[in-house]
XYZ file of C-alpha atoms in Angstrom:
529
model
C -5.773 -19.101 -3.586
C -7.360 -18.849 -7.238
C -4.858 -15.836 -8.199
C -2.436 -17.864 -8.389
C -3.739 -20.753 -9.512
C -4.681 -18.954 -12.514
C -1.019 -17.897 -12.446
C 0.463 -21.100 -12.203
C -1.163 -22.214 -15.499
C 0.122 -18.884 -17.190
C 3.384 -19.312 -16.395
C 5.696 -21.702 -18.511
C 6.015 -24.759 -16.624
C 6.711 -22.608 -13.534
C 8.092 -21.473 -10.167
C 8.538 -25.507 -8.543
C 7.878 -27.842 -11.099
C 11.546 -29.197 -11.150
C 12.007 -29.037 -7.678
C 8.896 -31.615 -7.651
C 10.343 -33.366 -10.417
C 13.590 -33.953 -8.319
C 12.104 -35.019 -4.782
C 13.789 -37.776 -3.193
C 12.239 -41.020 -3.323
C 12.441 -42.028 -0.194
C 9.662 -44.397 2.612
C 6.212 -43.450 1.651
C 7.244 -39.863 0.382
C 7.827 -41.612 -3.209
C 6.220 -39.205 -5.635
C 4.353 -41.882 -7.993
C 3.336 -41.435 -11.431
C -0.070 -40.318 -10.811
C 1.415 -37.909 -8.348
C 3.852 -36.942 -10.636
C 0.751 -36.800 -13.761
C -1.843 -34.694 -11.125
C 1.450 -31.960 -10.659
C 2.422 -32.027 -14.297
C -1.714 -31.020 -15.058
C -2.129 -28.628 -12.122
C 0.995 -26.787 -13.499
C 0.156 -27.432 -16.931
C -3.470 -25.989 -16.442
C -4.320 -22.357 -17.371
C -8.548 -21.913 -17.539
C -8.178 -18.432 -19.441
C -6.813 -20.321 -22.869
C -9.621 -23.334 -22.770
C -11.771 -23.929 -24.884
C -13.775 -26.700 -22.584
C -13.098 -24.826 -19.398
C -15.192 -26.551 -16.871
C -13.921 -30.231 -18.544
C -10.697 -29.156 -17.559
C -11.566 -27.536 -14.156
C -12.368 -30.642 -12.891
C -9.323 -32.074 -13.843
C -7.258 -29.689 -12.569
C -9.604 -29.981 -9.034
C -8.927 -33.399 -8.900
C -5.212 -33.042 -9.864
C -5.315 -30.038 -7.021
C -6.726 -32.551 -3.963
C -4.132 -35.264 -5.406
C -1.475 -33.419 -4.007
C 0.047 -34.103 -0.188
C -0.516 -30.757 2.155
C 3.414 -30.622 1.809
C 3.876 -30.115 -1.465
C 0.926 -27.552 -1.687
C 2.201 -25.630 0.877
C 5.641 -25.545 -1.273
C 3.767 -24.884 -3.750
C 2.171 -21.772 -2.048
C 5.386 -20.476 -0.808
C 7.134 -20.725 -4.412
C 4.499 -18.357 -5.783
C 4.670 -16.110 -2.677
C 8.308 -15.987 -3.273
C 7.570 -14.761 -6.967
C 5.314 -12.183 -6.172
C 7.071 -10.959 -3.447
C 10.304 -10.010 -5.789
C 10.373 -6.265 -6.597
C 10.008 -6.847 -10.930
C 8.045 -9.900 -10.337
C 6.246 -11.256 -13.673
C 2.949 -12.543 -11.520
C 2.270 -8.684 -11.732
C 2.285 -8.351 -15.193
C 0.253 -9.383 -18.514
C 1.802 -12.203 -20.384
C 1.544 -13.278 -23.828
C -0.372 -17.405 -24.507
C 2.852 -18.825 -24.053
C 6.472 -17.898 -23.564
C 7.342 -19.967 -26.963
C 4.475 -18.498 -28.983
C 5.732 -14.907 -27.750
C 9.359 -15.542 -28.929
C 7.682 -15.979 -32.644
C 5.732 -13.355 -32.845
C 7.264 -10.809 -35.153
C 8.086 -6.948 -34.679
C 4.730 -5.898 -35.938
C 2.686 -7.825 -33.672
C -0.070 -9.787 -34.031
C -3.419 -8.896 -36.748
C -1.503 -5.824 -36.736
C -1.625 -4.568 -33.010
C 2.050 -3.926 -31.917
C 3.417 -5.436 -28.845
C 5.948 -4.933 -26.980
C 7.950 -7.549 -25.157
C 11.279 -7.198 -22.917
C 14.164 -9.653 -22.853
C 12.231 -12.749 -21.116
C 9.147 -12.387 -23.344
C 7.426 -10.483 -20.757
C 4.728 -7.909 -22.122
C 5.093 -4.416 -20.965
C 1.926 -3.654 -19.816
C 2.284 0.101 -19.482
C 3.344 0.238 -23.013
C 0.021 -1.781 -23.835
C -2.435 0.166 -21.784
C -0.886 3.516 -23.648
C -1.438 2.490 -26.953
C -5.170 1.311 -26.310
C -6.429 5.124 -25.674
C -5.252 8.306 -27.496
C -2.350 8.894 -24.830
C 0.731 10.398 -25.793
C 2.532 10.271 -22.482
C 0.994 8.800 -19.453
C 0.135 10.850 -17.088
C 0.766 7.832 -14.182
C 4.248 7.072 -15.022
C 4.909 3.699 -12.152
C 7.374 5.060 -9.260
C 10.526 3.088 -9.654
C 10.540 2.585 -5.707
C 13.928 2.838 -5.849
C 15.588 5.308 -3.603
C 14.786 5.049 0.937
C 17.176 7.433 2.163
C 18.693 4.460 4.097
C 22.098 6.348 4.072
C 21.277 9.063 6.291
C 20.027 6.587 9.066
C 23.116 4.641 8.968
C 24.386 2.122 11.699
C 26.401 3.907 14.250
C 26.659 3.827 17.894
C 26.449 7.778 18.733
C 27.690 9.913 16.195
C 28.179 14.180 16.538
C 27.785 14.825 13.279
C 24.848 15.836 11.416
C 23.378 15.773 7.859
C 21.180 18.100 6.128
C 18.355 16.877 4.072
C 16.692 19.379 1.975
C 17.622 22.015 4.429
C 14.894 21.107 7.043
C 16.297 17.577 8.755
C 19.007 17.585 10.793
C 20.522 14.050 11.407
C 20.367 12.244 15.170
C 17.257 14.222 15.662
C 13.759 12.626 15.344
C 12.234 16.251 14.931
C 11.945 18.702 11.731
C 12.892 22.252 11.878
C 10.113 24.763 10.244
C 11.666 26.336 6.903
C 12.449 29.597 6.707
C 9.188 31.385 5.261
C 6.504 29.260 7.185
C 4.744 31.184 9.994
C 4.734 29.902 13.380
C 1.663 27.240 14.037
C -1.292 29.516 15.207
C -4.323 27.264 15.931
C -6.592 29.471 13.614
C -4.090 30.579 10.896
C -2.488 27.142 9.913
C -3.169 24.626 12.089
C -3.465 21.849 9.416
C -6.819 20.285 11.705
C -8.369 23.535 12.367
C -7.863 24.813 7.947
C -9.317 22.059 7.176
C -12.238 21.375 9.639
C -14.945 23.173 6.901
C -14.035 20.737 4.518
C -13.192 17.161 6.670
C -15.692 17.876 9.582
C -18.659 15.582 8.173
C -16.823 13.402 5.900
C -17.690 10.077 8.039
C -21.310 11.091 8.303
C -21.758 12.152 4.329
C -20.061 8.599 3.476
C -22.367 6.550 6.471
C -25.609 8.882 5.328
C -25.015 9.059 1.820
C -22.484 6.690 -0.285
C -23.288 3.908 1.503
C -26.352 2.458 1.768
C -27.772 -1.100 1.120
C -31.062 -3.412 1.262
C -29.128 -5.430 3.580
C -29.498 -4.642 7.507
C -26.370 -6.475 8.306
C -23.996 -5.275 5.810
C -25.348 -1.929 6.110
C -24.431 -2.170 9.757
C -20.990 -3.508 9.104
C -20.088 -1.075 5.843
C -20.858 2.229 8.163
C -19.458 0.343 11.174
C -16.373 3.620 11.090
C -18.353 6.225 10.085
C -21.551 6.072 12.451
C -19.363 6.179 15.235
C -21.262 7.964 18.114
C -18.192 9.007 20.387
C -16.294 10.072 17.304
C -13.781 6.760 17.883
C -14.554 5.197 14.730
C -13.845 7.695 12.319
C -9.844 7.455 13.086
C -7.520 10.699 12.564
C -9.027 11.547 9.109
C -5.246 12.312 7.596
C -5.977 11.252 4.268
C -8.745 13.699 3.781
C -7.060 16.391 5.211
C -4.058 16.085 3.219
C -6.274 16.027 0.104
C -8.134 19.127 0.970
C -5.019 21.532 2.221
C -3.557 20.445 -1.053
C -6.737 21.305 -2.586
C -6.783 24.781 -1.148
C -3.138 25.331 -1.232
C -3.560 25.055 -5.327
C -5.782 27.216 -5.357
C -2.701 29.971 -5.319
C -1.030 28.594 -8.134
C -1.224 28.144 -11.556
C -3.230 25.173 -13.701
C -5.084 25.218 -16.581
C -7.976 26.795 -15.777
C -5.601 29.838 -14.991
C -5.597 31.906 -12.018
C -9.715 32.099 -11.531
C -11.149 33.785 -8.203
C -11.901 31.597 -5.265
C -15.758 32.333 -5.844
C -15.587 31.895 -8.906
C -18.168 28.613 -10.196
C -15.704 26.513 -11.665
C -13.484 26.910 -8.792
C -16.902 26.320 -6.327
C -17.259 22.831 -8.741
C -13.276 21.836 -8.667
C -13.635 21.887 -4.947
C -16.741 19.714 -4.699
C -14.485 16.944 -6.703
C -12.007 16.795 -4.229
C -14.336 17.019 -1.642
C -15.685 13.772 -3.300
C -12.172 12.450 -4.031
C -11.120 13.130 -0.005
C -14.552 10.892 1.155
C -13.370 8.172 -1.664
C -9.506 8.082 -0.247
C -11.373 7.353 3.292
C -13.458 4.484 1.884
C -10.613 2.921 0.436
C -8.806 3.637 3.635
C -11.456 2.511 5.959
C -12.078 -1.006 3.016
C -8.457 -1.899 3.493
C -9.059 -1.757 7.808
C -11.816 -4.154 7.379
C -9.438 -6.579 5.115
C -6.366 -5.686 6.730
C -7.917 -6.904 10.190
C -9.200 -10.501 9.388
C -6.293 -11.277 7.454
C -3.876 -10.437 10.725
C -6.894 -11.655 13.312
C -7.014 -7.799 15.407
C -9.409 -7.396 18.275
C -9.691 -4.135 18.325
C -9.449 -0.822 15.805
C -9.808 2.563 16.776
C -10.246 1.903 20.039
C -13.342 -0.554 19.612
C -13.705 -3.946 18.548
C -12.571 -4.875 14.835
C -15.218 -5.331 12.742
C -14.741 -8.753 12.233
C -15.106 -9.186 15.685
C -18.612 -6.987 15.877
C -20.130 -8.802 11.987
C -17.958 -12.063 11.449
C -15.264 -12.037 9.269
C -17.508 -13.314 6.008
C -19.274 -10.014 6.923
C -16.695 -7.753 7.066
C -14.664 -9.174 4.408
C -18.137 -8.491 2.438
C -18.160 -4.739 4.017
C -14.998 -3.857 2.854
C -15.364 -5.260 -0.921
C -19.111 -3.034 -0.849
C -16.967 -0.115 0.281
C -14.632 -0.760 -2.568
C -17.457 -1.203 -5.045
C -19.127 2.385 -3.855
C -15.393 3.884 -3.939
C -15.465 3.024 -7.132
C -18.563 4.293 -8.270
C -17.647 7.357 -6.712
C -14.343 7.847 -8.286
C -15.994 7.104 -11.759
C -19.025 9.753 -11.706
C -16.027 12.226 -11.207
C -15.610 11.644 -14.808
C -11.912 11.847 -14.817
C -10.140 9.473 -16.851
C -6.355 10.057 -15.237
C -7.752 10.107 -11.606
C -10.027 7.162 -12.329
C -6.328 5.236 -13.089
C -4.797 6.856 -10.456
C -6.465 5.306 -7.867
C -7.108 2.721 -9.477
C -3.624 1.660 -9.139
C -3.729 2.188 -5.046
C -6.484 -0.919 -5.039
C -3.774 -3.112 -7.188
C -0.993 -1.810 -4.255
C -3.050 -2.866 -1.411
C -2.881 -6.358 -2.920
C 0.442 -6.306 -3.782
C 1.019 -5.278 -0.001
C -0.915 -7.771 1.634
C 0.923 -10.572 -0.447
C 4.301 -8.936 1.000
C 2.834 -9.169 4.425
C 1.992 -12.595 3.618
C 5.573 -13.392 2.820
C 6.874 -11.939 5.537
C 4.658 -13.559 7.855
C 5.580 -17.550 6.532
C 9.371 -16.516 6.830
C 9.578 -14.236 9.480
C 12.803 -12.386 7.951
C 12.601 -9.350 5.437
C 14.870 -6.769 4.437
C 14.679 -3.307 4.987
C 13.941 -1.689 1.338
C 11.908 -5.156 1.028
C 10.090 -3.949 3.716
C 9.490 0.026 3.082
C 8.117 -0.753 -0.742
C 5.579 -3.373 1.320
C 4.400 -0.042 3.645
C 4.374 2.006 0.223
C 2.109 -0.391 -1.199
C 0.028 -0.752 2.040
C 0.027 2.840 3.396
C 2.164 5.218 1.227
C 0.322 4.533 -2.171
C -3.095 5.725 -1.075
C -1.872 9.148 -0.290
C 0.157 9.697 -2.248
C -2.292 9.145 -5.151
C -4.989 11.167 -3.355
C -2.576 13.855 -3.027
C -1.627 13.775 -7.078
C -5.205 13.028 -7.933
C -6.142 16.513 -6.288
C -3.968 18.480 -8.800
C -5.212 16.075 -11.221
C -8.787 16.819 -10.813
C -7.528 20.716 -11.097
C -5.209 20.318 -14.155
C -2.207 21.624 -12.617
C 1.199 21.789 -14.349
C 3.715 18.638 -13.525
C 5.587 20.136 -11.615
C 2.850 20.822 -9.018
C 1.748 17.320 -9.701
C 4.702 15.706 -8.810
C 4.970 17.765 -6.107
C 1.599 16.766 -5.048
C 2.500 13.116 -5.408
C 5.497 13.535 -3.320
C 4.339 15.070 -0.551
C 1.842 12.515 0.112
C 4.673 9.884 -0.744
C 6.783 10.847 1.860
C 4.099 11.846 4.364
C 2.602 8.246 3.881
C 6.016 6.499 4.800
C 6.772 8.674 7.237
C 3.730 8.140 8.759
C 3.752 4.565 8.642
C 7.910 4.751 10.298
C 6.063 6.535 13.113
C 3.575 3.932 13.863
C 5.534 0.920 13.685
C 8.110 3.215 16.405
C 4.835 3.875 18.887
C 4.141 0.367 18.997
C 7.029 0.160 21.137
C 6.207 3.366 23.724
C 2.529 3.432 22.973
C -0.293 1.365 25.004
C -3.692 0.581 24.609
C -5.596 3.790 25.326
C -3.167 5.962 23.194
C -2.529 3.452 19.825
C -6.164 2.424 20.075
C -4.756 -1.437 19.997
C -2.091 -3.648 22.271
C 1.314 -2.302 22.591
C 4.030 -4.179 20.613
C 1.181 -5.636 18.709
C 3.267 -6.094 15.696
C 6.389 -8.206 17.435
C 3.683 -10.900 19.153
C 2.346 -11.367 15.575
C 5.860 -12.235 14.542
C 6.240 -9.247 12.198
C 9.874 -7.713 11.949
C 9.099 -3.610 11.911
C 11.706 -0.880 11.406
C 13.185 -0.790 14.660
C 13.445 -4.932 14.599
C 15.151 -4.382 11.300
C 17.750 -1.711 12.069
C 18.463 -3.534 15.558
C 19.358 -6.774 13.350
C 22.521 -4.844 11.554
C 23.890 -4.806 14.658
C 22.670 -8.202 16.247
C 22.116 -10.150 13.071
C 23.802 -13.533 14.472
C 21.019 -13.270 17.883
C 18.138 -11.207 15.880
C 17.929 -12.977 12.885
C 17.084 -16.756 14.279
C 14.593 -15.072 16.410
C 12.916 -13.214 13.335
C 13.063 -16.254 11.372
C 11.141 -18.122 13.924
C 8.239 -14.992 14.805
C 9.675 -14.456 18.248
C 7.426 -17.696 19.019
C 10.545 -19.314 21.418
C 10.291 -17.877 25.313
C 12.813 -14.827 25.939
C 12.310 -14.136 21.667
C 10.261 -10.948 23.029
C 13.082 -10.134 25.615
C 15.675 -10.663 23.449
C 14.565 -8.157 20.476
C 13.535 -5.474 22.884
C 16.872 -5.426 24.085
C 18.543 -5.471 20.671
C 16.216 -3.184 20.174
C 17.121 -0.449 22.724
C 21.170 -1.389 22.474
C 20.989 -0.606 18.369
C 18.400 2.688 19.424
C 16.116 0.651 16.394
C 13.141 3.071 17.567
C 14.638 6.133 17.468
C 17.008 5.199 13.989
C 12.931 4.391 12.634
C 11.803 7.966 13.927
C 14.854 9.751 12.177
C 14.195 8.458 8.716
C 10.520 8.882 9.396
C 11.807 12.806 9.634
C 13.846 12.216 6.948
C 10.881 11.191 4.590
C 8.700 14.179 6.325
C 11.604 16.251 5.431
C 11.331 15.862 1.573
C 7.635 16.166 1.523
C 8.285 19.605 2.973
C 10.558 20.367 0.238
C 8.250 19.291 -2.066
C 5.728 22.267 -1.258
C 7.621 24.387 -0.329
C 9.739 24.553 -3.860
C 6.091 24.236 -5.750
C 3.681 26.362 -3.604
C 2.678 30.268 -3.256
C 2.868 31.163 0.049
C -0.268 31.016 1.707
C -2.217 29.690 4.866
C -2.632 26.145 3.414
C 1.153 25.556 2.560
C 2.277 26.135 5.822
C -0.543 24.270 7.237
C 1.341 21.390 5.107
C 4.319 21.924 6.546
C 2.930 21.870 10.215
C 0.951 18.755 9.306
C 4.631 16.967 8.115
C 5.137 17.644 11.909
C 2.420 16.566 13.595
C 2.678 13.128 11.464
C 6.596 13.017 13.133
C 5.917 13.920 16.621
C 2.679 12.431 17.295
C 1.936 10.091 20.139
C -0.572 7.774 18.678
């Protein structure tokens, strides 16, 4: 884990080194003084302030192997702990030291301002503002702080109904169209069939023509999704569809550019960026799969093997970082210095998702919000990102922006709601992997979660433990269906679906491509796999 040993040397004196300090002496577990010296220099040890780096490298490698599996493991789940936590400081810059930061005076250091909060902590957003001309940031961070828990709340059957937006009706797990959007009509604004032109050879421009490398293997492994023959690999293509009916649906209102004719050149080399920007969410998408699947150990992905099954996971551990590298290429020859940090941010999510997951998995118990900002991270983040990056690259107003942004917010938990509900009533042929998948790795999903409000004294052992113990299966399956955890997951998943159709709807012109959005905030609820 180099992260965070990096991190641990950072930090002052951090995360465990007193619960170390304080470990009974007891039989052979004594901690002795060279014990107690190798902790005090692996905590101690920070290679980005040395001066005689690989001196102390060595050190701190032989303080490292001094140290029992125990306590390293303690160690590891300290700093997992830390980074899990919502305004955890592993996430952000810090000054040398927390003593050298309380000394430094209001106007900074050799003249450069900085700005510190109450615990010495730099604000980084503050920082990375001041470093360009930037008056206000254009990528504000979402506070992640509002679910819409509330209008999911525990009942046993309720009558009574709540309104979100106007389009969600509570205790139903469907939307209702707003008033305004035409009927879905396969060739008016069926979101698929709009957006075909511009999605239909996505995978085979990225296998043909982004990727490409010296190396037979890697190039095998990198266009393993994309050179799919019976169109399997290439998945359900939502994040470049979403892009590109936000694209077009734009195109009816205003931006800076003004209100210039759909034929128009500039318009004709607008489109061509988020043409480019739709193939780059899909390589991020598509890196994250190849991660995503050796670090949970999946057989199978779309419907065919994982790739770390087909390559080895060294290989496709390799693919995915070459798909990130080309993504990022990509997303700088766009020469757009806002959607260059925009989704530059989703790579930092994924991260920050997979050390959630990570969490989760050593403990086995998570709360809900916990939970929904990991699946923003993981899922959510990418299009939601896409989706503002689109207006972005057109240099719409804020409003349209935002609107942008939450649209593919919403549709990205949403979406992620629904899947972790079809693991339950899905199998094999329709999900594309095993059926309940998620419980027999031990991970507690939405409808695990909002059965254990009800059954927290039977659930919550059970979560704690992975569902390893015989009958742990049994038993959340029937908490499961007594608490009605899968449809309470699909209702906020309409909920969320719900607010991304307000979002167009309040920013959009009518047209063909807004209601196609609508429609596709449907299909993303009601789907069956």
């Amino acid at each position: 884990m180099p992260l965070f040993r990096i991190r641990i040397g950072v930090q002052q004196r951090p995360i465990a080194a007193r619960n170390f300090a304080s470990t009974p002496r007891s039989g052979s577990n004594v901690l002795k003084g060279d014990l107690r010296e190798a902790i005090t220099s692996l905590l101690r040890f920070n290679p980005l302030q040395s001066t005689k780096s690989e001196k102390n490298y060595r050190h701190f490698s032989s303080a490292y192997s001094a140290i029992p599996d125990t306590i390293k493991e303690s160690i590891k789940s300290s700093i997992l702990d830390e980074a899990a936590k919502k305004d955890s400081s592993l996430w952000d810059e810090k000054p040398p030291s927390i003593r050298k930061a309380a000394k430094l005076s209001a106007n900074g250091i050799n003249g450069h301002h900085r700005h510190f909060d109450a615990r010495g902590k730099v604000d980084i957003e503050q920082r990375l503002s001041e470093v360009v001309d930037v008056d206000t940031p254009v990528n504000k961070p979402d506070p992640l702080d509002e679910w819409h828990l509330g209008a999911v709340s525990v009942r046993k059957q309720s009558k009574h109904t709540k309104t979100i937006n106007g389009y969600y009706t509570g205790g139903k797990t469907s939307l209702t169209i707003p008033e305004g959007v035409a009927p879905l009509v396969p060739d008016v604004n069926d979101p698929f069939v709009l957006s075909r032109p511009d999605v239909h050879d996505i995978s085979a421009t990225i296998g043909k023509d982004l990727v490409g490398t010296d190396h037979p293997v890697l190039n095998s492994a990198a266009r393993y999704f994309f050179n799919s023959e019976d169109g399997k690999g290439k998945g359900k293509q939502v994040r470049p569809v979403m892009v590109m009916l936000l694209s077009r649906a734009m195109m009816g209102s205003n931006s800076e550019l003004g209100e210039l004719d759909s034929n128009h050149p500039y318009t004709a080399h607008i489109l061509k960026s988020q043409r480019r920007l739709a193939e780059i969410t899909e390589m991020i998408h598509t890196a994250s799969l190849f991660h995503d699947d050796v670090i949970d150990e999946a057989d199978t992905r779309r419907g065919q093997p994982a790739a770390h099954r087909a390559f080895g996971n060294k290989m496709a551990i390799l693919a995915g970082d070459y798909l990130l590298a080309r993504a990022s290429i990509c997303l700088a020859r766009l020469r757009n210095v806002d959607v260059v940090e925009c989704m530059s941010t989703v790579i930092e999510h994924l991260v920050r998702g997979e050390v959630l997951q990570i969490k989760d998995s050593r403990t086995g118990v998570v709360d809900m919000e916990g939970y929904l900002r990991k699946n923003f991270y993981k899922t959510a983040s990418l299009m939601a990102n896409s989706c503002k990056s689109a207006a972005l690259l057109r240099r719409s107003p804020p409003d349209i922006i935002e609107a942008a942004y939450l649209y593919g917010k919403h549709i990205g938990v949403a979406f992620q709601l629904i899947d972790d509900a079809l693991d339950f009533e899905g199998n094999e042929a329709s999900l594309g992997k095993p059926a309940l998948a998620d419980l027999n790795a031990g991970l507690s999903t939405a409808p695990v979660l909002f059965a254990a409000e009800i059954h927290e004294e039977e659930l919550i052992p059970a979560m704690a433990r992975k569902f390893k113990k015989t009958g742990d299966i049994e038993l959340a399956l029937r908490c499961i269906h007594e608490a009605d955890g899968v449809n309470r997951t699909k209702e906020l998943a309409a909920v969320h679906a719900g607010i991304a159709m307000g979002a167009v709807m309040e920013a959009f012109e009518p047209s063909p491509y807004r209601d196609s959005l609508v429609h596709l905030a449907c299909r993303v609820v009601d789907r069956s796999r």
